[in-house]
Amino acid sequence: MKSNNFHTSVQLILQASLAGTPHNEAVLSLGNTPTYLLEIGFPSLELQIKASVIDKAHFDHGVSKGILQRLGDVLNSPKALYKSATVINTAVVVTLEQKNGNPLLVPIHPNKQVGRYRVNVISSIYSKDNWNEVEPQWVEKGLLLWKRNIP
């Protein structure tokens, strides 16, 4: 799912922020919503992310530019999928990518209005501290939807 346009757009968004002229109003497409989200009831809509989310993920949450540029591929092979504990109908993708030994979490909201279109929207990308303590709590609460078997 590699897209040179997406890769370049992430680069331009981060450069603009560094130059003091952020382009936070931009919206980027990652293409079709991954099948595993469709299987849990997400509509078959385009998956999008706002530039402001990319900006915040990089500058506030320390997510590397490389991971952000490969976000489509990262989301196509997740580690696990959970229901959000705080936002109804939202899924939280747990990635294989890590920061400081903890996985990156990517909450995705289904069927949101963005401009004139309805899309599935990535609302954040961040590392979850103390994931080894948090994960069993999420499982106990019944939030786990799917988990990859990793040896």
C-alpha positions as a Python dict, from the first residue, in 0.01 Angstrom:
ca = {
    (1, 'M'): (0, 0, 0),
    (2, 'K'): (302, 225, -49),
    (3, 'S'): (207, 561, -190),
    (4, 'N'): (472, 806, -304),
    (5, 'N'): (214, 1084, -282),
    (6, 'F'): (141, 1002, 82),
    (7, 'H'): (514, 971, 158),
    (8, 'T'): (585, 1312, -1),
    (9, 'S'): (283, 1475, 162),
    (10, 'V'): (397, 1367, 509),
    (11, 'Q'): (741, 1512, 433),
    (12, 'L'): (588, 1844, 322),
    (13, 'I'): (358, 1863, 626),
    (14, 'L'): (648, 1814, 866),
    (15, 'Q'): (872, 2059, 677),
    (16, 'A'): (598, 2325, 682),
    (17, 'S'): (557, 2284, 1058),
    (18, 'L'): (931, 2316, 1113),
    (19, 'A'): (928, 2632, 901),
    (20, 'G'): (653, 2779, 1120),
    (21, 'T'): (384, 2757, 850),
    (22, 'P'): (188, 2442, 939),
    (23, 'H'): (-62, 2305, 688),
    (24, 'N'): (-288, 2146, 948),
    (25, 'E'): (-599, 2181, 734),
    (26, 'A'): (-473, 1929, 476),
    (27, 'V'): (-632, 1583, 466),
    (28, 'L'): (-440, 1282, 331),
    (29, 'S'): (-582, 959, 197),
    (30, 'L'): (-439, 619, 282),
    (31, 'G'): (-670, 449, 33),
    (32, 'N'): (-922, 181, 120),
    (33, 'T'): (-995, 89, 479),
    (34, 'P'): (-812, -235, 573),
    (35, 'T'): (-1019, -554, 553),
    (36, 'Y'): (-987, -635, 924),
    (37, 'L'): (-1175, -311, 1003),
    (38, 'L'): (-1446, -392, 748),
    (39, 'E'): (-1486, -731, 916),
    (40, 'I'): (-1575, -565, 1248),
    (41, 'G'): (-1836, -340, 1089),
    (42, 'F'): (-1649, -37, 956),
    (43, 'P'): (-1802, 92, 632),
    (44, 'S'): (-1611, 45, 310),
    (45, 'L'): (-1493, 404, 288),
    (46, 'E'): (-1164, 577, 223),
    (47, 'L'): (-925, 591, 521),
    (48, 'Q'): (-797, 943, 587),
    (49, 'I'): (-576, 1133, 828),
    (50, 'K'): (-558, 1505, 892),
    (51, 'A'): (-226, 1685, 867),
    (52, 'S'): (-275, 1808, 1223),
    (53, 'V'): (-273, 1444, 1343),
    (54, 'I'): (51, 1376, 1154),
    (55, 'D'): (202, 1693, 1301),
    (56, 'K'): (100, 1604, 1656),
    (57, 'A'): (211, 1241, 1623),
    (58, 'H'): (558, 1351, 1515),
    (59, 'F'): (624, 1662, 1721),
    (60, 'D'): (425, 1585, 2039),
    (61, 'H'): (428, 1204, 2052),
    (62, 'G'): (770, 1141, 1894),
    (63, 'V'): (653, 910, 1616),
    (64, 'S'): (926, 897, 1354),
    (65, 'K'): (882, 1046, 1008),
    (66, 'G'): (963, 706, 858),
    (67, 'I'): (679, 533, 1041),
    (68, 'L'): (438, 811, 946),
    (69, 'Q'): (542, 784, 581),
    (70, 'R'): (481, 406, 592),
    (71, 'L'): (152, 437, 782),
    (72, 'G'): (-51, 251, 519),
    (73, 'D'): (179, -51, 540),
    (74, 'V'): (194, -29, 920),
    (75, 'L'): (-186, -41, 940),
    (76, 'N'): (-210, -329, 693),
    (77, 'S'): (-27, -566, 929),
    (78, 'P'): (-127, -481, 1286),
    (79, 'K'): (-42, -663, 1606),
    (80, 'A'): (-392, -637, 1755),
    (81, 'L'): (-725, -461, 1734),
    (82, 'Y'): (-928, -334, 2029),
    (83, 'K'): (-1254, -152, 2084),
    (84, 'S'): (-1198, 192, 2229),
    (85, 'A'): (-1271, 213, 2600),
    (86, 'T'): (-1362, 580, 2569),
    (87, 'V'): (-1514, 649, 2225),
    (88, 'I'): (-1813, 448, 2102),
    (89, 'N'): (-1769, 266, 1768),
    (90, 'T'): (-1398, 350, 1755),
    (91, 'A'): (-1132, 86, 1699),
    (92, 'V'): (-776, 107, 1829),
    (93, 'V'): (-513, -55, 1610),
    (94, 'V'): (-206, -176, 1799),
    (95, 'T'): (91, -178, 1562),
    (96, 'L'): (400, -393, 1544),
    (97, 'E'): (599, -67, 1534),
    (98, 'Q'): (726, 46, 1872),
    (99, 'K'): (858, 351, 2050),
    (100, 'N'): (1055, 297, 2370),
    (101, 'G'): (947, -68, 2384),
    (102, 'N'): (576, 9, 2362),
    (103, 'P'): (355, -33, 2055),
    (104, 'L'): (203, 256, 1868),
    (105, 'L'): (-173, 286, 1901),
    (106, 'V'): (-388, 425, 1619),
    (107, 'P'): (-752, 506, 1703),
    (108, 'I'): (-977, 503, 1396),
    (109, 'H'): (-1328, 651, 1382),
    (110, 'P'): (-1576, 509, 1130),
    (111, 'N'): (-1803, 702, 897),
    (112, 'K'): (-1704, 1061, 980),
    (113, 'Q'): (-1789, 1367, 773),
    (114, 'V'): (-1472, 1531, 637),
    (115, 'G'): (-1556, 1811, 399),
    (116, 'R'): (-1817, 1681, 155),
    (117, 'Y'): (-1734, 1313, 208),
    (118, 'R'): (-1789, 1041, 465),
    (119, 'V'): (-1466, 860, 550),
    (120, 'N'): (-1300, 652, 819),
    (121, 'V'): (-1060, 879, 1007),
    (122, 'I'): (-738, 821, 1199),
    (123, 'S'): (-767, 1044, 1505),
    (124, 'S'): (-425, 995, 1666),
    (125, 'I'): (-100, 799, 1665),
    (126, 'Y'): (86, 757, 1991),
    (127, 'S'): (290, 518, 2201),
    (128, 'K'): (110, 367, 2498),
    (129, 'D'): (336, 372, 2804),
    (130, 'N'): (336, 62, 3024),
    (131, 'W'): (162, -139, 2753),
    (132, 'N'): (247, -467, 2927),
    (133, 'E'): (35, -349, 3222),
    (134, 'V'): (-241, -187, 3015),
    (135, 'E'): (-300, -471, 2768),
    (136, 'P'): (-424, -728, 3026),
    (137, 'Q'): (-667, -466, 3160),
    (138, 'W'): (-808, -405, 2812),
    (139, 'V'): (-843, -780, 2755),
    (140, 'E'): (-1017, -821, 3092),
    (141, 'K'): (-1262, -544, 2999),
    (142, 'G'): (-1353, -736, 2683),
    (143, 'L'): (-1206, -479, 2445),
    (144, 'L'): (-989, -721, 2244),
    (145, 'L'): (-1132, -783, 1897),
    (146, 'W'): (-839, -959, 1733),
    (147, 'K'): (-474, -1040, 1806),
    (148, 'R'): (-197, -1170, 1579),
    (149, 'N'): (-27, -1489, 1693),
    (150, 'I'): (337, -1389, 1726),
    (151, 'P'): (581, -1660, 1835),
}
